[in-house]
CSV table of C-alpha atoms in Angstrom, one decimal:
chain,number,residue,atom,x,y,z
A,1,UNK,CA,27.6,-14.7,5.2
A,2,UNK,CA,24.9,-13.0,7.8
A,3,UNK,CA,25.8,-12.4,11.3
A,4,UNK,CA,24.4,-14.7,13.8
A,5,UNK,CA,22.1,-12.9,16.0
A,6,UNK,CA,20.0,-15.7,18.6
A,7,UNK,CA,17.4,-13.8,21.4
A,8,UNK,CA,16.6,-15.8,24.1
A,9,UNK,CA,12.7,-16.1,25.1
A,10,UNK,CA,12.4,-19.0,28.0
A,11,UNK,CA,15.1,-20.5,30.1
A,12,UNK,CA,16.8,-18.9,32.9
A,13,UNK,CA,18.5,-16.3,30.6
A,14,UNK,CA,15.5,-14.6,29.7
A,15,UNK,CA,15.7,-11.8,27.5
A,16,UNK,CA,19.3,-12.6,27.2
A,17,UNK,CA,20.4,-10.8,23.5
A,18,UNK,CA,23.7,-12.2,21.1
A,19,UNK,CA,24.3,-10.7,18.2
A,20,UNK,CA,26.9,-10.1,15.6
A,21,UNK,CA,28.4,-13.9,15.9
A,22,UNK,CA,30.3,-14.9,13.1
A,23,UNK,CA,30.5,-18.9,12.6
A,24,UNK,CA,30.6,-21.2,14.2
A,25,UNK,CA,28.7,-20.2,16.7
A,26,UNK,CA,28.7,-23.1,19.9
A,27,UNK,CA,25.4,-23.7,22.5
A,28,UNK,CA,26.1,-25.3,25.6
A,29,UNK,CA,27.1,-24.9,29.3
A,30,UNK,CA,30.5,-24.8,29.4
A,31,UNK,CA,33.1,-22.4,29.5
A,32,UNK,CA,33.8,-21.3,25.8
A,33,UNK,CA,30.7,-22.0,24.0
A,34,UNK,CA,29.7,-19.1,21.2
A,35,UNK,CA,27.1,-18.8,24.0
A,36,UNK,CA,27.0,-20.3,27.9
A,37,UNK,CA,23.3,-20.9,28.9
A,38,UNK,CA,22.3,-21.4,32.9
A,39,UNK,CA,20.5,-24.1,31.5
A,40,UNK,CA,20.7,-27.1,33.8
A,41,UNK,CA,19.1,-29.7,31.0
A,42,UNK,CA,21.4,-27.7,28.6
A,43,UNK,CA,24.7,-29.9,27.4
A,44,UNK,CA,28.3,-28.6,27.8
A,45,UNK,CA,27.9,-28.7,24.3
A,46,UNK,CA,24.6,-28.9,22.5
A,47,UNK,CA,24.2,-27.4,19.6
A,48,UNK,CA,26.5,-25.9,16.8
A,49,UNK,CA,26.1,-23.3,14.3
A,50,UNK,CA,28.5,-23.6,10.7
A,51,UNK,CA,27.9,-22.0,8.1
A,52,UNK,CA,27.6,-24.9,4.4
A,53,UNK,CA,27.5,-23.0,1.2
A,54,UNK,CA,25.5,-19.9,2.2
A,55,UNK,CA,23.4,-21.5,4.4
A,56,UNK,CA,23.7,-21.6,8.6
A,57,UNK,CA,23.4,-25.4,9.4
A,58,UNK,CA,21.8,-26.2,12.9
A,59,UNK,CA,23.6,-29.9,14.5
A,60,UNK,CA,22.8,-31.0,17.6
A,61,UNK,CA,25.9,-32.3,19.1
A,62,UNK,CA,24.9,-35.7,20.8
A,63,UNK,CA,23.3,-33.5,23.4
A,64,UNK,CA,21.9,-35.8,26.2
A,65,UNK,CA,17.8,-34.0,25.6
A,66,UNK,CA,18.3,-33.0,21.8
A,67,UNK,CA,16.9,-30.3,19.8
A,68,UNK,CA,14.0,-28.4,18.7
A,69,UNK,CA,13.6,-26.0,15.9
A,70,UNK,CA,10.1,-24.6,15.8
A,71,UNK,CA,8.9,-27.8,17.5
A,72,UNK,CA,10.6,-30.7,15.4
A,73,UNK,CA,13.3,-32.9,16.7
A,74,UNK,CA,16.0,-32.2,14.9
A,75,UNK,CA,19.8,-33.6,14.5
A,76,UNK,CA,20.9,-31.4,10.9
A,77,UNK,CA,18.7,-27.9,10.1
A,78,UNK,CA,19.7,-25.3,7.8
A,79,UNK,CA,17.6,-22.7,9.8
A,80,UNK,CA,15.6,-19.4,8.7
A,81,UNK,CA,15.6,-16.3,9.9
A,82,UNK,CA,12.3,-16.1,12.6
A,83,UNK,CA,12.9,-20.4,13.5
A,84,UNK,CA,12.7,-20.8,17.3
A,85,UNK,CA,15.5,-23.3,18.2
A,86,UNK,CA,14.9,-25.2,22.5
A,87,UNK,CA,17.5,-26.4,24.1
A,88,UNK,CA,16.9,-27.6,27.6
A,89,UNK,CA,14.7,-25.6,28.9
A,90,UNK,CA,15.3,-22.4,26.6
A,91,UNK,CA,13.7,-21.2,23.8
A,92,UNK,CA,15.8,-18.9,20.7
A,93,UNK,CA,15.1,-16.5,18.6
A,94,UNK,CA,17.4,-16.7,16.0
A,95,UNK,CA,17.6,-13.8,13.4
A,96,UNK,CA,17.7,-10.1,14.6
A,97,UNK,CA,14.9,-7.1,13.7
A,98,UNK,CA,16.4,-6.5,10.3
A,99,UNK,CA,17.2,-10.2,8.9
A,100,UNK,CA,13.9,-11.4,10.0
A,101,UNK,CA,12.4,-8.1,8.1
A,102,UNK,CA,13.9,-9.4,5.0
A,103,UNK,CA,13.0,-12.6,5.4
A,104,UNK,CA,9.3,-12.0,5.5
A,105,UNK,CA,8.9,-9.5,3.2
A,106,UNK,CA,10.7,-12.1,1.2
A,107,UNK,CA,7.9,-14.4,2.3
A,108,UNK,CA,5.4,-11.8,1.4
A,109,UNK,CA,7.3,-11.6,-2.3
A,110,UNK,CA,7.0,-15.1,-2.8
A,111,UNK,CA,2.8,-14.8,-2.1
A,112,UNK,CA,2.1,-11.5,-4.5
A,113,UNK,CA,3.7,-13.1,-7.3
A,114,UNK,CA,1.9,-16.3,-6.7
A,115,UNK,CA,-1.5,-14.5,-6.3
A,116,UNK,CA,-0.5,-12.0,-9.4
A,117,UNK,CA,-1.2,-8.7,-6.7
A,118,UNK,CA,1.9,-6.5,-5.3
A,119,UNK,CA,0.9,-4.0,-2.3
A,120,UNK,CA,1.2,-0.6,-3.3
A,121,UNK,CA,3.3,0.5,-1.0
A,122,UNK,CA,5.9,-2.3,-1.4
A,123,UNK,CA,7.7,-0.5,-3.6
A,124,UNK,CA,9.7,2.2,-1.8
A,125,UNK,CA,8.4,1.8,2.1
A,126,UNK,CA,10.6,1.4,5.1
A,127,UNK,CA,12.4,-1.0,5.6
A,128,UNK,CA,11.8,-1.7,9.2
A,129,UNK,CA,10.9,-4.4,10.9
A,130,UNK,CA,7.4,-2.6,12.8
A,131,UNK,CA,6.4,-1.7,9.2
A,132,UNK,CA,7.2,-5.4,8.4
A,133,UNK,CA,5.8,-7.3,11.3
A,134,UNK,CA,2.2,-4.9,10.6
A,135,UNK,CA,2.1,-5.0,6.7
A,136,UNK,CA,-1.5,-4.5,5.9
A,137,UNK,CA,-2.8,-4.6,10.0
A,138,UNK,CA,-4.9,-1.1,10.9
A,139,UNK,CA,-3.3,2.6,11.0
A,140,UNK,CA,-3.1,2.7,14.9
A,141,UNK,CA,-0.9,-0.7,15.4
A,142,UNK,CA,2.3,1.8,16.0
A,143,UNK,CA,2.0,0.3,18.5
A,144,UNK,CA,2.4,-15.7,33.7
A,145,UNK,CA,1.0,-18.3,31.9
A,146,UNK,CA,1.0,-20.1,36.0
A,147,UNK,CA,-0.8,-17.6,37.4
A,148,UNK,CA,-4.5,-18.4,38.0
A,149,UNK,CA,-5.9,-14.8,38.8
A,150,UNK,CA,-2.7,-12.0,37.4
A,151,UNK,CA,-0.2,-9.5,39.7
A,152,UNK,CA,-1.5,-6.4,40.7
A,153,UNK,CA,-0.7,-3.5,39.4
A,154,UNK,CA,2.3,-1.7,41.4
A,155,UNK,CA,1.4,1.2,44.1
A,156,UNK,CA,2.9,4.7,44.7
A,157,UNK,CA,4.2,5.1,41.3
A,158,UNK,CA,4.7,9.0,40.3
A,159,UNK,CA,2.9,10.6,37.3
A,160,UNK,CA,6.1,10.0,35.6
A,161,UNK,CA,6.5,6.2,36.0
A,162,UNK,CA,2.5,5.1,36.0
A,163,UNK,CA,2.6,6.7,32.7
A,164,UNK,CA,5.3,5.6,31.2
A,165,UNK,CA,4.1,1.7,32.4
A,166,UNK,CA,0.3,3.2,30.9
A,167,UNK,CA,2.2,3.7,27.3
A,168,UNK,CA,4.3,-0.3,27.6
A,169,UNK,CA,1.2,-2.0,28.7
A,170,UNK,CA,-0.4,0.3,25.6
A,171,UNK,CA,2.1,-0.8,23.3
A,172,UNK,CA,1.6,-4.3,23.9
A,173,UNK,CA,-2.0,-4.3,24.0
A,174,UNK,CA,-2.7,-3.3,20.7
A,175,UNK,CA,-0.2,-5.4,18.5
A,176,UNK,CA,-2.0,-8.6,20.4
A,177,UNK,CA,-5.4,-6.7,19.5
A,178,UNK,CA,-4.5,-6.6,15.6
A,179,UNK,CA,-2.9,-10.1,16.1
A,180,UNK,CA,-6.4,-11.3,16.7
A,181,UNK,CA,-7.8,-9.8,15.3
A,182,UNK,CA,-5.8,-11.2,11.7
A,183,UNK,CA,-6.6,-15.2,13.6
A,184,UNK,CA,-8.3,-17.2,11.6
A,185,UNK,CA,-10.3,-19.7,13.0
A,186,UNK,CA,-11.4,-23.2,11.1
A,187,UNK,CA,-15.0,-24.4,13.5
A,188,UNK,CA,-14.8,-27.5,12.4
A,189,UNK,CA,-11.1,-28.5,13.2
A,190,UNK,CA,-11.9,-25.4,16.2
A,191,UNK,CA,-8.3,-24.5,15.3
A,192,UNK,CA,-7.1,-21.0,14.9
A,193,UNK,CA,-4.2,-20.1,12.0
A,194,UNK,CA,-1.1,-17.4,11.7
A,195,UNK,CA,0.5,-16.1,8.9
A,196,UNK,CA,3.8,-16.6,9.3
A,197,UNK,CA,4.0,-12.7,9.2
A,198,UNK,CA,1.6,-12.4,12.5
A,199,UNK,CA,3.6,-15.3,14.0
A,200,UNK,CA,7.1,-13.2,13.8
A,201,UNK,CA,4.7,-10.5,15.1
A,202,UNK,CA,4.0,-12.9,18.1
A,203,UNK,CA,7.2,-14.1,18.9
A,204,UNK,CA,8.5,-10.5,18.9
A,205,UNK,CA,6.7,-10.0,21.8
A,206,UNK,CA,8.0,-12.7,23.7
A,207,UNK,CA,11.4,-11.3,23.0
A,208,UNK,CA,10.3,-8.1,23.8
A,209,UNK,CA,9.0,-9.5,26.8
A,210,UNK,CA,11.5,-10.8,27.7
A,211,UNK,CA,14.8,-8.1,27.2
A,212,UNK,CA,11.6,-5.5,29.8
A,213,UNK,CA,11.8,-8.3,32.5
A,214,UNK,CA,15.7,-8.7,32.9
A,215,UNK,CA,16.4,-5.4,32.4
A,216,UNK,CA,14.0,-4.4,35.2
A,217,UNK,CA,15.0,-7.4,37.7
A,218,UNK,CA,18.6,-6.8,36.7
A,219,UNK,CA,18.8,-3.6,35.5
A,220,UNK,CA,23.2,-3.6,35.8
A,221,UNK,CA,22.9,-6.3,33.5
């Protein structure tokens, strides 16, 4: 059974990564949990992830504020790599980049079989996570919601720091541009949709930003 990796996308612990944990894994506010979160809306022992017949099952431990997986309230749920787990004010992404890439390859393979087509690059292509998130994207994709106005850029940066910032922002701009261009709109229902690979791409961008913010805000950790 694969090990458990959780990346914190939102909450006080945003940017933390809990890697390669063996089951059972408990998540809660109390010391003694495998994943201890600094979130007062998380119960002392909130949820448990355990192995059952080669599957990873998440169980809500009768928490005060409940648990959501992919936006749905749950008591018991089989987890799949790429799922979003919400406990209290914290949101966690389940799975390492490699594990999510593996699931995306499986989904892509299933879709190819159903349509009778096969991506010519599928066989023998690098199994890297970035490739899986960007498959069938444009070739150049190597690459605070609570404020009315965006923050100012930092001042007095050295040329090297300015170049690093430009490189970082360009990386996110290119990835977001690819996602925006891939959206399918339904004017009748006023909705837009993303396929599973693009959705995981968006979650990965959020996880990367959370990790950058944590590293900048507290470089000692």
